[in-house]
Each structure stands twice: as C-alpha cells, then as structure tokens.
C-alpha cells in the first residue's frame, strides 16, 4: 500500500502499549482496494466513506480507481 494511503486509523491502548487500528470505514475501503468483494455493510458511515474515498481518487492506478468508484 502506498504511504499516501496510510490514514484513517485510531491509536488504541493495548496491554500497556499502543496499536493503530483502522476505522470501520477505512478498513472497508482498504478491502475494496485489495480486490475483495464485500456485502452491504450497514455499519459504515456513508459520509465518512465518501470523504475517505476522495483520498483514493487522488491516487494513480486501477486499485485506487476501484475504491473511488
């Protein structure tokens, strides 16, 4: 994955340390980016998806175009 697509995550404390976990919307877009076909995901915030998808739209390549569509 391109460094410019490393966004949309939250810092979460786990076992005295921190991990970075993608938001549900970002995880969904990443799955589409990598070619997974997903069922309707009612949990996702559509406005957040649209906002995040705009970043993919600015990236070159077929994977990014698939997400932006």
mmCIF file of N, CA and C in Angstrom:
data_model
loop_
_atom_site.group_PDB
_atom_site.id
_atom_site.type_symbol
_atom_site.label_atom_id
_atom_site.label_comp_id
_atom_site.label_asym_id
_atom_site.label_seq_id
_atom_site.Cartn_x
_atom_site.Cartn_y
_atom_site.Cartn_z
ATOM 1 N N UNK A 1 0.841 -1.175 0.000
ATOM 2 C CA UNK A 1 0.000 0.000 0.000
ATOM 3 C C UNK A 1 0.887 1.239 0.000
ATOM 4 N N UNK A 2 0.461 2.215 -0.743
ATOM 5 C CA UNK A 2 1.225 3.454 -0.855
ATOM 6 C C UNK A 2 1.214 4.217 0.476
ATOM 7 N N UNK A 3 2.326 4.838 0.838
ATOM 8 C CA UNK A 3 2.364 5.618 2.081
ATOM 9 C C UNK A 3 1.292 6.704 2.145
ATOM 10 N N UNK A 4 0.907 7.237 0.996
ATOM 11 C CA UNK A 4 -0.107 8.294 0.988
ATOM 12 C C UNK A 4 -1.486 7.771 1.401
ATOM 13 N N UNK A 5 -1.658 6.454 1.463
ATOM 14 C CA UNK A 5 -2.938 5.875 1.873
ATOM 15 C C UNK A 5 -2.925 5.405 3.329
ATOM 16 N N UNK A 6 -1.893 5.734 4.072
ATOM 17 C CA UNK A 6 -1.849 5.404 5.495
ATOM 18 C C UNK A 6 -2.512 6.527 6.289
ATOM 19 N N UNK A 7 -3.811 6.401 6.463
ATOM 20 C CA UNK A 7 -4.619 7.357 7.215
ATOM 21 C C UNK A 7 -5.877 6.623 7.632
ATOM 22 N N UNK A 8 -6.714 7.264 8.411
ATOM 23 C CA UNK A 8 -7.994 6.655 8.784
ATOM 24 C C UNK A 8 -7.865 5.603 9.859
ATOM 25 N N UNK A 9 -6.996 5.833 10.806
ATOM 26 C CA UNK A 9 -6.814 4.889 11.894
ATOM 27 C C UNK A 9 -6.871 5.621 13.228
ATOM 28 N N UNK A 10 -7.062 4.845 14.276
ATOM 29 C CA UNK A 10 -7.113 5.378 15.631
ATOM 30 C C UNK A 10 -6.043 4.698 16.472
ATOM 31 N N UNK A 11 -5.455 5.441 17.365
ATOM 32 C CA UNK A 11 -4.457 4.894 18.290
ATOM 33 C C UNK A 11 -5.214 4.309 19.478
ATOM 34 N N UNK A 12 -4.995 3.013 19.749
ATOM 35 C CA UNK A 12 -5.715 2.294 20.794
ATOM 36 C C UNK A 12 -4.703 1.688 21.760
ATOM 37 N N UNK A 13 -4.963 1.851 23.057
ATOM 38 C CA UNK A 13 -4.071 1.258 24.043
ATOM 39 C C UNK A 13 -4.394 -0.223 24.209
ATOM 40 N N UNK A 14 -3.345 -1.045 24.180
ATOM 41 C CA UNK A 14 -3.478 -2.492 24.355
ATOM 42 C C UNK A 14 -2.286 -3.000 25.151
ATOM 43 N N UNK A 15 -2.548 -3.629 26.276
ATOM 44 C CA UNK A 15 -1.518 -4.288 27.084
ATOM 45 C C UNK A 15 -0.338 -3.366 27.390
ATOM 46 N N UNK A 16 -0.634 -2.139 27.780
ATOM 47 C CA UNK A 16 0.413 -1.199 28.151
ATOM 48 C C UNK A 16 1.168 -0.583 26.988
ATOM 49 N N UNK A 17 0.703 -0.807 25.785
ATOM 50 C CA UNK A 17 1.333 -0.241 24.592
ATOM 51 C C UNK A 17 0.221 0.319 23.710
ATOM 52 N N UNK A 18 0.578 0.735 22.534
ATOM 53 C CA UNK A 18 -0.415 1.282 21.615
ATOM 54 C C UNK A 18 -0.340 0.569 20.272
ATOM 55 N N UNK A 19 -1.501 0.404 19.670
ATOM 56 C CA UNK A 19 -1.591 -0.129 18.314
ATOM 57 C C UNK A 19 -2.464 0.832 17.513
ATOM 58 N N UNK A 20 -2.311 0.800 16.217
ATOM 59 C CA UNK A 20 -3.116 1.633 15.337
ATOM 60 C C UNK A 20 -4.126 0.739 14.629
ATOM 61 N N UNK A 21 -5.393 1.080 14.771
ATOM 62 C CA UNK A 21 -6.490 0.274 14.242
ATOM 63 C C UNK A 21 -7.289 1.130 13.264
ATOM 64 N N UNK A 22 -7.535 0.577 12.096
ATOM 65 C CA UNK A 22 -8.314 1.292 11.085
ATOM 66 C C UNK A 22 -9.743 1.500 11.561
ATOM 67 N N UNK A 23 -10.315 2.638 11.180
ATOM 68 C CA UNK A 23 -11.734 2.841 11.434
ATOM 69 C C UNK A 23 -12.509 1.859 10.554
ATOM 70 N N UNK A 24 -13.737 1.546 10.909
ATOM 71 C CA UNK A 24 -14.501 0.609 10.071
ATOM 72 C C UNK A 24 -14.584 1.057 8.610
ATOM 73 N N UNK A 25 -14.758 2.350 8.391
ATOM 74 C CA UNK A 25 -14.869 2.856 7.025
ATOM 75 C C UNK A 25 -13.561 2.682 6.254
ATOM 76 N N UNK A 26 -12.455 2.962 6.902
ATOM 77 C CA UNK A 26 -11.147 2.816 6.248
ATOM 78 C C UNK A 26 -10.867 1.350 5.955
ATOM 79 N N UNK A 27 -11.192 0.476 6.886
ATOM 80 C CA UNK A 27 -10.982 -0.958 6.667
ATOM 81 C C UNK A 27 -11.794 -1.447 5.471
ATOM 82 N N UNK A 28 -13.009 -0.960 5.336
ATOM 83 C CA UNK A 28 -13.857 -1.336 4.197
ATOM 84 C C UNK A 28 -13.247 -0.870 2.879
ATOM 85 N N UNK A 29 -12.785 0.381 2.836
ATOM 86 C CA UNK A 29 -12.171 0.892 1.610
ATOM 87 C C UNK A 29 -10.866 0.160 1.289
ATOM 88 N N UNK A 30 -10.086 -0.175 2.299
ATOM 89 C CA UNK A 30 -8.856 -0.936 2.066
ATOM 90 C C UNK A 30 -9.170 -2.313 1.478
ATOM 91 N N UNK A 31 -10.232 -2.933 1.966
ATOM 92 C CA UNK A 31 -10.616 -4.243 1.431
ATOM 93 C C UNK A 31 -10.968 -4.134 -0.047
ATOM 94 N N UNK A 32 -11.701 -3.097 -0.416
ATOM 95 C CA UNK A 32 -12.037 -2.878 -1.833
ATOM 96 C C UNK A 32 -10.758 -2.607 -2.623
ATOM 97 N N UNK A 33 -9.862 -1.816 -2.061
ATOM 98 C CA UNK A 33 -8.583 -1.508 -2.710
ATOM 99 C C UNK A 33 -7.826 -2.785 -3.060
ATOM 100 N N UNK A 34 -7.851 -3.766 -2.154
ATOM 101 C CA UNK A 34 -7.129 -5.008 -2.382
ATOM 102 C C UNK A 34 -7.936 -6.055 -3.143
ATOM 103 N N UNK A 35 -9.126 -5.672 -3.636
ATOM 104 C CA UNK A 35 -9.864 -6.543 -4.546
ATOM 105 C C UNK A 35 -10.912 -7.436 -3.926
ATOM 106 N N UNK A 36 -11.220 -7.234 -2.657
ATOM 107 C CA UNK A 36 -12.258 -8.056 -2.038
ATOM 108 C C UNK A 36 -13.632 -7.539 -2.416
ATOM 109 N N UNK A 37 -14.553 -8.452 -2.612
ATOM 110 C CA UNK A 37 -15.936 -8.108 -2.875
ATOM 111 C C UNK A 37 -16.687 -8.233 -1.563
ATOM 112 N N UNK A 38 -17.346 -7.177 -1.150
ATOM 113 C CA UNK A 38 -17.978 -7.160 0.164
ATOM 114 C C UNK A 38 -19.480 -7.001 0.059
ATOM 115 N N UNK A 39 -20.202 -7.608 1.003
ATOM 116 C CA UNK A 39 -21.654 -7.405 1.044
ATOM 117 C C UNK A 39 -21.962 -6.006 1.567
ATOM 118 N N UNK A 40 -23.215 -5.631 1.526
ATOM 119 C CA UNK A 40 -23.640 -4.343 2.078
ATOM 120 C C UNK A 40 -23.233 -4.278 3.541
ATOM 121 N N UNK A 41 -22.562 -3.209 3.916
ATOM 122 C CA UNK A 41 -22.084 -3.044 5.283
ATOM 123 C C UNK A 41 -22.858 -1.915 5.940
ATOM 124 N N UNK A 42 -23.910 -2.245 6.602
ATOM 125 C CA UNK A 42 -24.758 -1.250 7.226
ATOM 126 C C UNK A 42 -24.106 -0.484 8.358
ATOM 127 N N UNK A 43 -22.968 -0.973 8.855
ATOM 128 C CA UNK A 43 -22.304 -0.315 9.976
ATOM 129 C C UNK A 43 -21.539 0.932 9.558
ATOM 130 N N UNK A 44 -21.246 1.075 8.290
ATOM 131 C CA UNK A 44 -20.358 2.140 7.827
ATOM 132 C C UNK A 44 -21.078 3.483 7.758
ATOM 133 N N UNK A 45 -20.365 4.511 8.083
ATOM 134 C CA UNK A 45 -20.841 5.881 7.984
ATOM 135 C C UNK A 45 -20.612 6.333 6.543
ATOM 136 N N UNK A 46 -21.679 6.530 5.795
ATOM 137 C CA UNK A 46 -21.543 6.834 4.369
ATOM 138 C C UNK A 46 -20.807 8.143 4.108
ATOM 139 N N UNK A 47 -21.015 9.134 4.941
ATOM 140 C CA UNK A 47 -20.304 10.405 4.752
ATOM 141 C C UNK A 47 -18.807 10.215 4.976
ATOM 142 N N UNK A 48 -18.438 9.424 5.975
ATOM 143 C CA UNK A 48 -17.023 9.139 6.221
ATOM 144 C C UNK A 48 -16.433 8.354 5.052
ATOM 145 N N UNK A 49 -17.198 7.416 4.506
ATOM 146 C CA UNK A 49 -16.717 6.654 3.352
ATOM 147 C C UNK A 49 -16.451 7.570 2.169
ATOM 148 N N UNK A 50 -17.358 8.477 1.899
ATOM 149 C CA UNK A 50 -17.185 9.397 0.771
ATOM 150 C C UNK A 50 -15.955 10.283 0.975
ATOM 151 N N UNK A 51 -15.780 10.774 2.196
ATOM 152 C CA UNK A 51 -14.637 11.643 2.493
ATOM 153 C C UNK A 51 -13.321 10.877 2.319
ATOM 154 N N UNK A 52 -13.264 9.663 2.829
ATOM 155 C CA UNK A 52 -12.046 8.857 2.706
ATOM 156 C C UNK A 52 -11.805 8.436 1.257
ATOM 157 N N UNK A 53 -12.856 8.138 0.521
ATOM 158 C CA UNK A 53 -12.711 7.702 -0.875
ATOM 159 C C UNK A 53 -12.116 8.802 -1.742
ATOM 160 N N UNK A 54 -12.325 10.059 -1.375
ATOM 161 C CA UNK A 54 -11.734 11.159 -2.141
ATOM 162 C C UNK A 54 -10.213 11.092 -2.136
ATOM 163 N N UNK A 55 -9.636 10.616 -1.053
ATOM 164 C CA UNK A 55 -8.174 10.486 -0.994
ATOM 165 C C UNK A 55 -7.721 9.425 -1.994
ATOM 166 N N UNK A 56 -8.444 8.318 -2.073
ATOM 167 C CA UNK A 56 -8.107 7.284 -3.044
ATOM 168 C C UNK A 56 -8.227 7.832 -4.464
ATOM 169 N N UNK A 57 -9.222 8.664 -4.692
ATOM 170 C CA UNK A 57 -9.450 9.221 -6.031
ATOM 171 C C UNK A 57 -8.262 10.042 -6.510
ATOM 172 N N UNK A 58 -7.490 10.577 -5.587
ATOM 173 C CA UNK A 58 -6.330 11.390 -5.968
ATOM 174 C C UNK A 58 -5.095 10.549 -6.264
ATOM 175 N N UNK A 59 -5.196 9.233 -6.100
ATOM 176 C CA UNK A 59 -4.057 8.343 -6.305
ATOM 177 C C UNK A 59 -4.110 7.716 -7.701
ATOM 178 N N UNK A 60 -2.953 7.482 -8.297
ATOM 179 C CA UNK A 60 -2.944 6.811 -9.602
ATOM 180 C C UNK A 60 -3.150 5.307 -9.441
ATOM 181 N N UNK A 61 -3.562 4.675 -10.494
ATOM 182 C CA UNK A 61 -3.626 3.220 -10.532
ATOM 183 C C UNK A 61 -5.030 2.662 -10.459
ATOM 184 N N UNK A 62 -5.187 1.424 -10.948
ATOM 185 C CA UNK A 62 -6.513 0.810 -11.017
ATOM 186 C C UNK A 62 -7.115 0.491 -9.649
ATOM 187 N N UNK A 63 -6.288 0.141 -8.676
ATOM 188 C CA UNK A 63 -6.835 -0.160 -7.344
ATOM 189 C C UNK A 63 -7.477 1.068 -6.742
ATOM 190 N N UNK A 64 -6.800 2.187 -6.813
ATOM 191 C CA UNK A 64 -7.347 3.415 -6.260
ATOM 192 C C UNK A 64 -8.615 3.826 -6.997
ATOM 193 N N UNK A 65 -8.645 3.672 -8.308
ATOM 194 C CA UNK A 65 -9.846 3.995 -9.081
ATOM 195 C C UNK A 65 -11.018 3.110 -8.673
ATOM 196 N N UNK A 66 -10.741 1.841 -8.377
ATOM 197 C CA UNK A 66 -11.807 0.917 -7.951
ATOM 198 C C UNK A 66 -12.444 1.420 -6.660
ATOM 199 N N UNK A 67 -11.655 1.897 -5.737
ATOM 200 C CA UNK A 67 -12.186 2.403 -4.474
ATOM 201 C C UNK A 67 -12.953 3.695 -4.697
ATOM 202 N N UNK A 68 -12.402 4.565 -5.498
ATOM 203 C CA UNK A 68 -13.019 5.876 -5.732
ATOM 204 C C UNK A 68 -14.362 5.752 -6.448
ATOM 205 N N UNK A 69 -14.553 4.671 -7.184
ATOM 206 C CA UNK A 69 -15.804 4.482 -7.917
ATOM 207 C C UNK A 69 -16.862 4.106 -6.970
#
